[in-house]
Amino acid sequence: MKLFVIICITFFTLYGVEAIVPIPQNIKYDTKKALLGKKLFSDTDLSKDKKISCASCHNLSTSGADSRVVSVGVYGRKGNVQAPTVFNAYLSFRQFWNGRAKDLSNQAHGPISTHVEMSMTKKDILDVVEKKYKKEFFDIYKTKNIKFTQVIDAIVEFEKALTTPNSKFDKYLRGEVKLSKEEYKGYTLFKEFGCITCHNGVNIGANSFQKMGLFVEYNNIHEYPDRAYLTKDANDKNVFKVPTLRNISKTAPYFHDGSRATLGEAIKVMSYHNLGFKIDDKDVQTLIAFLKTLDAPLPKILRVK
């Protein structure tokens, strides 16, 4: 694994390969379904205590992330891992930190039924939907007998619409704007230091599994549901899905354990544990200047009623 990282760093540096691509500006989705899913996403009636919704842990006004270290579900029950952003999750190759869900549809089942999150059965969900959304489901799905799969379908269609294609860096890649001197230097360091080895592609991450603590062991305070939790393979200890860096300056705290409150702290941890060296404060600030170019306006679907 370490040798692979070194090879990738050398390749990107020597040959100047552009390993990041812009998000497509017009990802197609069904607007009516997405707007229904938008209502369901924020409906607290879809939880056992009527206080929790999907939006409780994926705040749509703060780039789809949770500002708490761990989310709080029904009856004050706390989760065991930091909730990742739902923005651009459609572009991820797997869902959840350990990749246990292959797509958004598979992922959506989890929080609904999990004891510490919404704690609802399929029947519970359908009872609420039948009372509140019967007309909307009939208009879209042309059926009076609402199916649970249709509820999931509407939520997923909304999540599909939560892409953020127009960051400054996307515009730079499309040749529409120039980066400032500091931003461009930050991007250069991002490549030279090797960050781009794992953070690449359309989602600038979220397309591979990597070990947290590749060069220097990372010690967790608690046990977290990593890849080993699924595979039962000791080699997968502390292996997680690489998070997207899109809108990263707006999605603190950082890492699976939510242990770092600022982007600067997170950069220092990653450079030491996953790149094998300590980074100075000046370079940290330069990298932050680049990372802020990954911020983008809120998805259009949030402005549609």
PDB file of C-alpha atoms in Angstrom:
ATOM      1  CA  MET A   1       0.000   0.000   0.000  1.00  0.00           C
ATOM      2  CA  LYS A   2       2.787   2.461   0.910  1.00  0.00           C
ATOM      3  CA  LEU A   3       4.652   1.643  -2.295  1.00  0.00           C
ATOM      4  CA  PHE A   4       1.456   2.255  -4.285  1.00  0.00           C
ATOM      5  CA  VAL A   5       1.105   5.718  -2.727  1.00  0.00           C
ATOM      6  CA  ILE A   6       4.720   6.593  -3.542  1.00  0.00           C
ATOM      7  CA  ILE A   7       4.284   5.463  -7.159  1.00  0.00           C
ATOM      8  CA  CYS A   8       1.085   7.527  -7.538  1.00  0.00           C
ATOM      9  CA  ILE A   9       2.713  10.631  -6.065  1.00  0.00           C
ATOM     10  CA  THR A  10       5.629  10.290  -8.482  1.00  0.00           C
ATOM     11  CA  PHE A  11       3.327   9.717 -11.463  1.00  0.00           C
ATOM     12  CA  PHE A  12       1.072  12.707 -10.816  1.00  0.00           C
ATOM     13  CA  THR A  13       4.039  14.972 -10.097  1.00  0.00           C
ATOM     14  CA  LEU A  14       6.208  14.008 -13.071  1.00  0.00           C
ATOM     15  CA  TYR A  15       3.524  13.759 -15.723  1.00  0.00           C
ATOM     16  CA  GLY A  16       1.148  16.484 -14.528  1.00  0.00           C
ATOM     17  CA  VAL A  17      -1.915  14.275 -14.954  1.00  0.00           C
ATOM     18  CA  GLU A  18      -5.154  16.047 -14.022  1.00  0.00           C
ATOM     19  CA  ALA A  19      -6.658  13.571 -11.574  1.00  0.00           C
ATOM     20  CA  ILE A  20      -9.675  15.703 -10.626  1.00  0.00           C
ATOM     21  CA  VAL A  21     -12.624  16.259 -12.951  1.00  0.00           C
ATOM     22  CA  PRO A  22     -15.538  18.688 -12.552  1.00  0.00           C
ATOM     23  CA  ILE A  23     -18.992  17.547 -11.512  1.00  0.00           C
ATOM     24  CA  PRO A  24     -21.378  17.446 -14.508  1.00  0.00           C
ATOM     25  CA  GLN A  25     -23.570  20.544 -14.393  1.00  0.00           C
ATOM     26  CA  ASN A  26     -26.769  18.771 -15.362  1.00  0.00           C
ATOM     27  CA  ILE A  27     -27.148  15.435 -13.631  1.00  0.00           C
ATOM     28  CA  LYS A  28     -30.623  14.267 -14.612  1.00  0.00           C
ATOM     29  CA  TYR A  29     -33.229  13.531 -11.969  1.00  0.00           C
ATOM     30  CA  ASP A  30     -37.020  13.471 -11.703  1.00  0.00           C
ATOM     31  CA  THR A  31     -37.930  16.837 -10.165  1.00  0.00           C
ATOM     32  CA  LYS A  32     -41.370  15.750  -8.882  1.00  0.00           C
ATOM     33  CA  LYS A  33     -39.925  12.699  -7.186  1.00  0.00           C
ATOM     34  CA  ALA A  34     -37.041  14.751  -5.781  1.00  0.00           C
ATOM     35  CA  LEU A  35     -39.392  17.364  -4.303  1.00  0.00           C
ATOM     36  CA  LEU A  36     -41.434  14.620  -2.645  1.00  0.00           C
ATOM     37  CA  GLY A  37     -38.198  13.106  -1.368  1.00  0.00           C
ATOM     38  CA  LYS A  38     -37.219  16.526  -0.057  1.00  0.00           C
ATOM     39  CA  LYS A  39     -40.343  16.571   2.123  1.00  0.00           C
ATOM     40  CA  LEU A  40     -39.703  13.050   3.374  1.00  0.00           C
ATOM     41  CA  PHE A  41     -36.055  13.858   4.089  1.00  0.00           C
ATOM     42  CA  SER A  42     -37.059  16.578   6.560  1.00  0.00           C
ATOM     43  CA  ASP A  43     -40.166  14.952   8.056  1.00  0.00           C
ATOM     44  CA  THR A  44     -39.701  14.163  11.763  1.00  0.00           C
ATOM     45  CA  ASP A  45     -42.915  12.099  11.763  1.00  0.00           C
ATOM     46  CA  LEU A  46     -40.857   9.393  10.086  1.00  0.00           C
ATOM     47  CA  SER A  47     -39.070   8.668  13.369  1.00  0.00           C
ATOM     48  CA  LYS A  48     -40.281   6.823  16.454  1.00  0.00           C
ATOM     49  CA  ASP A  49     -40.252   9.851  18.774  1.00  0.00           C
ATOM     50  CA  LYS A  50     -41.367  12.293  16.048  1.00  0.00           C
ATOM     51  CA  LYS A  51     -38.265  14.427  16.577  1.00  0.00           C
ATOM     52  CA  ILE A  52     -35.680  13.092  14.117  1.00  0.00           C
ATOM     53  CA  SER A  53     -35.479  13.289  10.332  1.00  0.00           C
ATOM     54  CA  CYS A  54     -32.765  12.554   7.780  1.00  0.00           C
ATOM     55  CA  ALA A  55     -32.018  16.287   7.856  1.00  0.00           C
ATOM     56  CA  SER A  56     -31.340  16.119  11.592  1.00  0.00           C
ATOM     57  CA  CYS A  57     -28.019  14.414  10.861  1.00  0.00           C
ATOM     58  CA  HIS A  58     -27.488  15.800   7.354  1.00  0.00           C
ATOM     59  CA  ASN A  59     -28.127  19.509   7.759  1.00  0.00           C
ATOM     60  CA  LEU A  60     -29.114  20.860   4.353  1.00  0.00           C
ATOM     61  CA  SER A  61     -28.086  24.409   5.262  1.00  0.00           C
ATOM     62  CA  THR A  62     -24.536  23.372   6.213  1.00  0.00           C
ATOM     63  CA  SER A  63     -23.496  21.296   3.205  1.00  0.00           C
ATOM     64  CA  GLY A  64     -25.403  18.175   4.235  1.00  0.00           C
ATOM     65  CA  ALA A  65     -23.191  17.359   7.213  1.00  0.00           C
ATOM     66  CA  ASP A  66     -23.551  17.204  11.005  1.00  0.00           C
ATOM     67  CA  SER A  67     -21.632  19.747  13.089  1.00  0.00           C
ATOM     68  CA  ARG A  68     -21.686  17.375  16.079  1.00  0.00           C
ATOM     69  CA  VAL A  69     -19.023  14.728  16.690  1.00  0.00           C
ATOM     70  CA  VAL A  70     -21.720  12.076  16.516  1.00  0.00           C
ATOM     71  CA  SER A  71     -25.372  12.449  15.587  1.00  0.00           C
ATOM     72  CA  VAL A  72     -28.212  12.089  18.058  1.00  0.00           C
ATOM     73  CA  GLY A  73     -31.143   9.898  17.118  1.00  0.00           C
ATOM     74  CA  VAL A  74     -34.507   9.125  18.708  1.00  0.00           C
ATOM     75  CA  TYR A  75     -34.800   9.460  22.482  1.00  0.00           C
ATOM     76  CA  GLY A  76     -31.356  11.067  22.629  1.00  0.00           C
ATOM     77  CA  ARG A  77     -29.517   7.941  21.470  1.00  0.00           C
ATOM     78  CA  LYS A  78     -26.028   8.713  20.170  1.00  0.00           C
ATOM     79  CA  GLY A  79     -24.412   7.224  17.097  1.00  0.00           C
ATOM     80  CA  ASN A  80     -20.941   5.663  16.963  1.00  0.00           C
ATOM     81  CA  VAL A  81     -19.369   7.500  14.021  1.00  0.00           C
ATOM     82  CA  GLN A  82     -19.323  11.017  12.544  1.00  0.00           C
ATOM     83  CA  ALA A  83     -22.077  11.476   9.949  1.00  0.00           C
ATOM     84  CA  PRO A  84     -20.599  12.234   6.496  1.00  0.00           C
ATOM     85  CA  THR A  85     -22.118  14.801   4.162  1.00  0.00           C
ATOM     86  CA  VAL A  86     -25.020  13.751   1.961  1.00  0.00           C
ATOM     87  CA  PHE A  87     -24.039  16.352  -0.655  1.00  0.00           C
ATOM     88  CA  ASN A  88     -22.552  14.625  -3.707  1.00  0.00           C
ATOM     89  CA  ALA A  89     -23.098  11.233  -2.051  1.00  0.00           C
ATOM     90  CA  TYR A  90     -24.663  10.108  -5.336  1.00  0.00           C
ATOM     91  CA  LEU A  91     -21.169  10.345  -6.834  1.00  0.00           C
ATOM     92  CA  SER A  92     -19.591   8.086  -4.188  1.00  0.00           C
ATOM     93  CA  PHE A  93     -18.691   4.521  -5.100  1.00  0.00           C
ATOM     94  CA  ARG A  94     -20.029   3.186  -1.759  1.00  0.00           C
ATOM     95  CA  GLN A  95     -22.036   4.575   1.144  1.00  0.00           C
ATOM     96  CA  PHE A  96     -21.172   4.796   4.873  1.00  0.00           C
ATOM     97  CA  TRP A  97     -17.613   5.103   6.164  1.00  0.00           C
ATOM     98  CA  ASN A  98     -17.015   1.368   5.834  1.00  0.00           C
ATOM     99  CA  GLY A  99     -18.799   1.061   2.483  1.00  0.00           C
ATOM    100  CA  ARG A 100     -21.382  -1.420   3.695  1.00  0.00           C
ATOM    101  CA  ALA A 101     -24.047   0.012   1.369  1.00  0.00           C
ATOM    102  CA  LYS A 102     -23.478  -0.285  -2.369  1.00  0.00           C
ATOM    103  CA  ASP A 103     -25.699   2.686  -3.299  1.00  0.00           C
ATOM    104  CA  LEU A 104     -28.036   5.350  -1.897  1.00  0.00           C
ATOM    105  CA  SER A 105     -31.059   3.062  -2.038  1.00  0.00           C
ATOM    106  CA  ASN A 106     -29.308   0.469   0.074  1.00  0.00           C
ATOM    107  CA  GLN A 107     -28.021   3.171   2.414  1.00  0.00           C
ATOM    108  CA  ALA A 108     -31.428   4.757   3.018  1.00  0.00           C
ATOM    109  CA  HIS A 109     -32.783   1.607   4.636  1.00  0.00           C
ATOM    110  CA  GLY A 110     -30.221   1.797   7.434  1.00  0.00           C
ATOM    111  CA  PRO A 111     -31.054   4.997   9.347  1.00  0.00           C
ATOM    112  CA  ILE A 112     -34.799   4.393   9.066  1.00  0.00           C
ATOM    113  CA  SER A 113     -34.715   1.077  10.883  1.00  0.00           C
ATOM    114  CA  THR A 114     -31.649   1.447  13.099  1.00  0.00           C
ATOM    115  CA  HIS A 115     -32.390   1.536  16.842  1.00  0.00           C
ATOM    116  CA  VAL A 116     -30.208   4.582  17.532  1.00  0.00           C
ATOM    117  CA  GLU A 117     -31.402   6.638  14.577  1.00  0.00           C
ATOM    118  CA  MET A 118     -35.083   6.651  13.500  1.00  0.00           C
ATOM    119  CA  SER A 119     -36.101   3.221  14.833  1.00  0.00           C
ATOM    120  CA  MET A 120     -39.031   2.689  12.461  1.00  0.00           C
ATOM    121  CA  THR A 121     -40.409  -0.423  10.762  1.00  0.00           C
ATOM    122  CA  LYS A 122     -41.568  -0.420   7.154  1.00  0.00           C
ATOM    123  CA  LYS A 123     -45.153  -0.521   8.404  1.00  0.00           C
ATOM    124  CA  ASP A 124     -44.503   2.499  10.657  1.00  0.00           C
ATOM    125  CA  ILE A 125     -43.204   4.456   7.680  1.00  0.00           C
ATOM    126  CA  LEU A 126     -46.086   3.477   5.418  1.00  0.00           C
ATOM    127  CA  ASP A 127     -48.652   4.419   8.078  1.00  0.00           C
ATOM    128  CA  VAL A 128     -47.234   7.958   8.191  1.00  0.00           C
ATOM    129  CA  VAL A 129     -46.906   8.259   4.413  1.00  0.00           C
ATOM    130  CA  GLU A 130     -50.460   6.993   3.821  1.00  0.00           C
ATOM    131  CA  LYS A 131     -51.806   9.729   6.096  1.00  0.00           C
ATOM    132  CA  LYS A 132     -49.682  12.625   4.877  1.00  0.00           C
ATOM    133  CA  TYR A 133     -48.573  11.987   1.298  1.00  0.00           C
ATOM    134  CA  LYS A 134     -51.205   9.811  -0.353  1.00  0.00           C
ATOM    135  CA  LYS A 135     -52.006  12.354  -3.081  1.00  0.00           C
ATOM    136  CA  GLU A 136     -48.340  13.060  -3.896  1.00  0.00           C
ATOM    137  CA  PHE A 137     -47.546   9.362  -4.231  1.00  0.00           C
ATOM    138  CA  PHE A 138     -50.586   8.785  -6.417  1.00  0.00           C
ATOM    139  CA  ASP A 139     -49.653  11.701  -8.689  1.00  0.00           C
ATOM    140  CA  ILE A 140     -46.112  10.391  -9.144  1.00  0.00           C
ATOM    141  CA  TYR A 141     -46.359   6.609  -8.865  1.00  0.00           C
ATOM    142  CA  LYS A 142     -49.983   6.205 -10.039  1.00  0.00           C
ATOM    143  CA  THR A 143     -50.931   3.863  -7.219  1.00  0.00           C
ATOM    144  CA  LYS A 144     -53.189   4.018  -4.186  1.00  0.00           C
ATOM    145  CA  ASN A 145     -51.170   1.291  -2.494  1.00  0.00           C
ATOM    146  CA  ILE A 146     -47.919   2.972  -1.544  1.00  0.00           C
ATOM    147  CA  LYS A 147     -44.919   0.667  -1.345  1.00  0.00           C
ATOM    148  CA  PHE A 148     -41.931   1.121   0.945  1.00  0.00           C
ATOM    149  CA  THR A 149     -39.656   0.876  -2.090  1.00  0.00           C
ATOM    150  CA  GLN A 150     -41.385   3.969  -3.491  1.00  0.00           C
ATOM    151  CA  VAL A 151     -40.674   5.882  -0.291  1.00  0.00           C
ATOM    152  CA  ILE A 152     -36.994   4.973  -0.604  1.00  0.00           C
ATOM    153  CA  ASP A 153     -37.072   5.813  -4.316  1.00  0.00           C
ATOM    154  CA  ALA A 154     -38.319   9.351  -3.638  1.00  0.00           C
ATOM    155  CA  ILE A 155     -35.715   9.984  -0.921  1.00  0.00           C
ATOM    156  CA  VAL A 156     -32.932   8.699  -3.167  1.00  0.00           C
ATOM    157  CA  GLU A 157     -34.090  10.901  -6.053  1.00  0.00           C
ATOM    158  CA  PHE A 158     -33.815  13.914  -3.747  1.00  0.00           C
ATOM    159  CA  GLU A 159     -30.334  12.861  -2.628  1.00  0.00           C
ATOM    160  CA  LYS A 160     -29.359  12.422  -6.273  1.00  0.00           C
ATOM    161  CA  ALA A 161     -30.214  16.094  -6.755  1.00  0.00           C
ATOM    162  CA  LEU A 162     -27.864  17.182  -3.959  1.00  0.00           C
ATOM    163  CA  THR A 163     -24.837  17.693  -6.167  1.00  0.00           C
ATOM    164  CA  THR A 164     -22.745  20.876  -6.115  1.00  0.00           C
ATOM    165  CA  PRO A 165     -21.197  21.304  -9.577  1.00  0.00           C
ATOM    166  CA  ASN A 166     -20.093  24.914  -9.623  1.00  0.00           C
ATOM    167  CA  SER A 167     -17.221  25.338  -7.198  1.00  0.00           C
ATOM    168  CA  LYS A 168     -14.488  27.762  -8.178  1.00  0.00           C
ATOM    169  CA  PHE A 169     -12.216  24.790  -8.818  1.00  0.00           C
ATOM    170  CA  ASP A 170     -14.752  23.190 -11.168  1.00  0.00           C
ATOM    171  CA  LYS A 171     -14.895  26.455 -13.072  1.00  0.00           C
ATOM    172  CA  TYR A 172     -11.093  26.510 -13.162  1.00  0.00           C
ATOM    173  CA  LEU A 173     -11.037  22.984 -14.594  1.00  0.00           C
ATOM    174  CA  ARG A 174     -13.574  24.055 -17.232  1.00  0.00           C
ATOM    175  CA  GLY A 175     -11.361  27.018 -18.154  1.00  0.00           C
ATOM    176  CA  GLU A 176     -13.855  29.637 -16.960  1.00  0.00           C
ATOM    177  CA  VAL A 177     -11.824  31.273 -14.168  1.00  0.00           C
ATOM    178  CA  LYS A 178      -8.278  31.444 -12.873  1.00  0.00           C
ATOM    179  CA  LEU A 179      -7.119  30.507  -9.410  1.00  0.00           C
ATOM    180  CA  SER A 180      -5.351  33.088  -7.284  1.00  0.00           C
ATOM    181  CA  LYS A 181      -1.605  32.675  -6.801  1.00  0.00           C
ATOM    182  CA  GLU A 182      -2.172  31.236  -3.309  1.00  0.00           C
ATOM    183  CA  GLU A 183      -4.931  28.880  -4.464  1.00  0.00           C
ATOM    184  CA  TYR A 184      -2.832  27.583  -7.350  1.00  0.00           C
ATOM    185  CA  LYS A 185       0.145  27.051  -5.059  1.00  0.00           C
ATOM    186  CA  GLY A 186      -2.140  25.143  -2.695  1.00  0.00           C
ATOM    187  CA  TYR A 187      -3.249  22.884  -5.542  1.00  0.00           C
ATOM    188  CA  THR A 188       0.376  22.325  -6.492  1.00  0.00           C
ATOM    189  CA  LEU A 189       1.227  21.312  -2.917  1.00  0.00           C
ATOM    190  CA  PHE A 190      -1.865  19.102  -2.849  1.00  0.00           C
ATOM    191  CA  LYS A 191      -0.372  17.145  -5.731  1.00  0.00           C
ATOM    192  CA  GLU A 192       3.263  17.270  -4.656  1.00  0.00           C
ATOM    193  CA  PHE A 193       2.557  16.138  -1.094  1.00  0.00           C
ATOM    194  CA  GLY A 194       0.499  13.216  -2.395  1.00  0.00           C
ATOM    195  CA  CYS A 195      -2.982  14.218  -1.142  1.00  0.00           C
ATOM    196  CA  ILE A 196      -4.244  13.662  -4.677  1.00  0.00           C
ATOM    197  CA  THR A 197      -3.314   9.985  -4.508  1.00  0.00           C
ATOM    198  CA  CYS A 198      -6.496   9.299  -2.521  1.00  0.00           C
ATOM    199  CA  HIS A 199      -8.477  12.483  -3.151  1.00  0.00           C
ATOM    200  CA  ASN A 200      -9.127  12.433  -6.877  1.00  0.00           C
ATOM    201  CA  GLY A 201     -11.877  11.869  -9.425  1.00  0.00           C
ATOM    202  CA  VAL A 202     -15.180  13.692  -9.712  1.00  0.00           C
ATOM    203  CA  ASN A 203     -15.824  13.624  -5.954  1.00  0.00           C
ATOM    204  CA  ILE A 204     -12.206  14.319  -4.972  1.00  0.00           C
ATOM    205  CA  GLY A 205     -12.337  11.171  -2.868  1.00  0.00           C
ATOM    206  CA  ALA A 206     -15.152   8.732  -2.057  1.00  0.00           C
ATOM    207  CA  ASN A 207     -13.900   6.355  -4.751  1.00  0.00           C
ATOM    208  CA  SER A 208     -11.614   4.037  -2.760  1.00  0.00           C
ATOM    209  CA  PHE A 209     -10.899   2.530   0.654  1.00  0.00           C
ATOM    210  CA  GLN A 210      -7.697   3.546   2.451  1.00  0.00           C
ATOM    211  CA  LYS A 211      -6.120   2.933   5.806  1.00  0.00           C
ATOM    212  CA  MET A 212      -6.234   5.754   8.345  1.00  0.00           C
ATOM    213  CA  GLY A 213      -2.626   5.731   9.545  1.00  0.00           C
ATOM    214  CA  LEU A 214      -0.894   4.414   6.456  1.00  0.00           C
ATOM    215  CA  PHE A 215       2.598   5.580   7.466  1.00  0.00           C
ATOM    216  CA  VAL A 216       2.142   6.276  11.196  1.00  0.00           C
ATOM    217  CA  GLU A 217      -0.433   4.300  13.170  1.00  0.00           C
ATOM    218  CA  TYR A 218      -3.593   6.220  14.057  1.00  0.00           C
ATOM    219  CA  ASN A 219      -4.939   5.373  17.496  1.00  0.00           C
ATOM    220  CA  ASN A 220      -8.696   5.539  17.895  1.00  0.00           C
ATOM    221  CA  ILE A 221     -10.170   6.413  21.271  1.00  0.00           C
ATOM    222  CA  HIS A 222     -13.070   4.031  20.630  1.00  0.00           C
ATOM    223  CA  GLU A 223     -13.853   1.198  18.257  1.00  0.00           C
ATOM    224  CA  TYR A 224     -15.389   2.326  14.975  1.00  0.00           C
ATOM    225  CA  PRO A 225     -17.203   0.350  12.243  1.00  0.00           C
ATOM    226  CA  ASP A 226     -14.294   0.125   9.799  1.00  0.00           C
ATOM    227  CA  ARG A 227     -13.835  -2.332   6.914  1.00  0.00           C
ATOM    228  CA  ALA A 228     -12.645  -5.010   9.341  1.00  0.00           C
ATOM    229  CA  TYR A 229     -16.033  -4.753  11.024  1.00  0.00           C
ATOM    230  CA  LEU A 230     -17.458  -6.157   7.778  1.00  0.00           C
ATOM    231  CA  THR A 231     -14.700  -8.341   6.389  1.00  0.00           C
ATOM    232  CA  LYS A 232     -13.368  -9.750   9.694  1.00  0.00           C
ATOM    233  CA  ASP A 233      -9.915  -9.318   8.157  1.00  0.00           C
ATOM    234  CA  ALA A 234      -7.289  -7.816  10.483  1.00  0.00           C
ATOM    235  CA  ASN A 235      -5.677  -6.094   7.475  1.00  0.00           C
ATOM    236  CA  ASP A 236      -8.801  -3.960   7.155  1.00  0.00           C
ATOM    237  CA  LYS A 237      -8.425  -2.470  10.624  1.00  0.00           C
ATOM    238  CA  ASN A 238      -8.798   1.318  10.406  1.00  0.00           C
ATOM    239  CA  VAL A 239      -9.623   1.139   6.694  1.00  0.00           C
ATOM    240  CA  PHE A 240     -12.418   3.498   5.670  1.00  0.00           C
ATOM    241  CA  LYS A 241     -13.892   5.036   2.543  1.00  0.00           C
ATOM    242  CA  VAL A 242     -11.877   8.104   1.584  1.00  0.00           C
ATOM    243  CA  PRO A 243     -14.176  11.087   2.216  1.00  0.00           C
ATOM    244  CA  THR A 244     -15.006  13.617  -0.473  1.00  0.00           C
ATOM    245  CA  LEU A 245     -13.242  16.963  -0.144  1.00  0.00           C
ATOM    246  CA  ARG A 246     -16.015  18.901  -1.838  1.00  0.00           C
ATOM    247  CA  ASN A 247     -17.320  21.680   0.442  1.00  0.00           C
ATOM    248  CA  ILE A 248     -14.797  20.433   3.000  1.00  0.00           C
ATOM    249  CA  SER A 249     -14.353  23.806   4.712  1.00  0.00           C
ATOM    250  CA  LYS A 250     -18.060  23.685   5.643  1.00  0.00           C
ATOM    251  CA  THR A 251     -18.312  20.129   6.984  1.00  0.00           C
ATOM    252  CA  ALA A 252     -16.389  20.122  10.275  1.00  0.00           C
ATOM    253  CA  PRO A 253     -15.690  18.182  12.439  1.00  0.00           C
ATOM    254  CA  TYR A 254     -13.436  15.851  10.504  1.00  0.00           C
ATOM    255  CA  PHE A 255     -12.688  12.124  10.186  1.00  0.00           C
ATOM    256  CA  HIS A 256     -14.756   9.084  11.121  1.00  0.00           C
ATOM    257  CA  ASP A 257     -14.283   9.960  14.796  1.00  0.00           C
ATOM    258  CA  GLY A 258     -15.037  13.672  14.456  1.00  0.00           C
ATOM    259  CA  SER A 259     -11.848  14.310  16.422  1.00  0.00           C
ATOM    260  CA  ARG A 260     -10.608  17.406  14.609  1.00  0.00           C
ATOM    261  CA  ALA A 261     -12.608  20.618  14.777  1.00  0.00           C
ATOM    262  CA  THR A 262     -10.718  22.640  12.174  1.00  0.00           C
ATOM    263  CA  LEU A 263      -9.495  22.013   8.654  1.00  0.00           C
ATOM    264  CA  GLY A 264      -5.971  22.999   9.650  1.00  0.00           C
ATOM    265  CA  GLU A 265      -5.870  20.348  12.373  1.00  0.00           C
ATOM    266  CA  ALA A 266      -7.205  17.741   9.960  1.00  0.00           C
ATOM    267  CA  ILE A 267      -4.520  18.547   7.379  1.00  0.00           C
ATOM    268  CA  LYS A 268      -1.765  18.159   9.976  1.00  0.00           C
ATOM    269  CA  VAL A 269      -3.131  14.801  11.116  1.00  0.00           C
ATOM    270  CA  MET A 270      -3.392  13.478   7.570  1.00  0.00           C
ATOM    271  CA  SER A 271       0.062  14.675   6.538  1.00  0.00           C
ATOM    272  CA  TYR A 272       1.637  12.960   9.556  1.00  0.00           C
ATOM    273  CA  HIS A 273      -0.323   9.710   9.661  1.00  0.00           C
ATOM    274  CA  ASN A 274      -1.062   9.144   5.959  1.00  0.00           C
ATOM    275  CA  LEU A 275       1.782  10.905   4.177  1.00  0.00           C
ATOM    276  CA  GLY A 276       4.511  10.327   6.742  1.00  0.00           C
ATOM    277  CA  PHE A 277       5.727  13.859   7.449  1.00  0.00           C
ATOM    278  CA  LYS A 278       4.880  16.931   9.501  1.00  0.00           C
ATOM    279  CA  ILE A 279       3.627  19.963   7.621  1.00  0.00           C
ATOM    280  CA  ASP A 280       4.385  23.560   8.611  1.00  0.00           C
ATOM    281  CA  ASP A 281       1.710  26.164   9.323  1.00  0.00           C
ATOM    282  CA  LYS A 282       2.433  28.178   6.177  1.00  0.00           C
ATOM    283  CA  ASP A 283       1.823  25.188   3.929  1.00  0.00           C
ATOM    284  CA  VAL A 284      -1.323  24.338   5.898  1.00  0.00           C
ATOM    285  CA  GLN A 285      -2.766  27.769   5.136  1.00  0.00           C
ATOM    286  CA  THR A 286      -1.811  27.456   1.478  1.00  0.00           C
ATOM    287  CA  LEU A 287      -3.569  24.093   1.246  1.00  0.00           C
ATOM    288  CA  ILE A 288      -6.649  25.576   2.915  1.00  0.00           C
ATOM    289  CA  ALA A 289      -6.721  28.329   0.276  1.00  0.00           C
ATOM    290  CA  PHE A 290      -6.972  25.600  -2.379  1.00  0.00           C
ATOM    291  CA  LEU A 291      -9.485  23.501  -0.446  1.00  0.00           C
ATOM    292  CA  LYS A 292     -11.816  26.488  -0.119  1.00  0.00           C
ATOM    293  CA  THR A 293     -12.058  26.589  -3.917  1.00  0.00           C
ATOM    294  CA  LEU A 294     -13.948  23.284  -3.594  1.00  0.00           C
ATOM    295  CA  ASP A 295     -16.841  25.069  -1.861  1.00  0.00           C
ATOM    296  CA  ALA A 296     -19.912  25.491  -4.050  1.00  0.00           C
ATOM    297  CA  PRO A 297     -23.396  27.025  -3.922  1.00  0.00           C
ATOM    298  CA  LEU A 298     -26.182  24.949  -2.367  1.00  0.00           C
ATOM    299  CA  PRO A 299     -27.861  22.497  -4.760  1.00  0.00           C
ATOM    300  CA  LYS A 300     -30.628  23.989  -6.921  1.00  0.00           C
ATOM    301  CA  ILE A 301     -33.226  21.548  -5.546  1.00  0.00           C
ATOM    302  CA  LEU A 302     -32.999  23.316  -2.158  1.00  0.00           C
ATOM    303  CA  ARG A 303     -34.224  26.521  -3.780  1.00  0.00           C
ATOM    304  CA  VAL A 304     -37.199  24.882  -5.487  1.00  0.00           C
ATOM    305  CA  LYS A 305     -40.542  24.621  -3.680  1.00  0.00           C
TER     306      LYS A 305
END
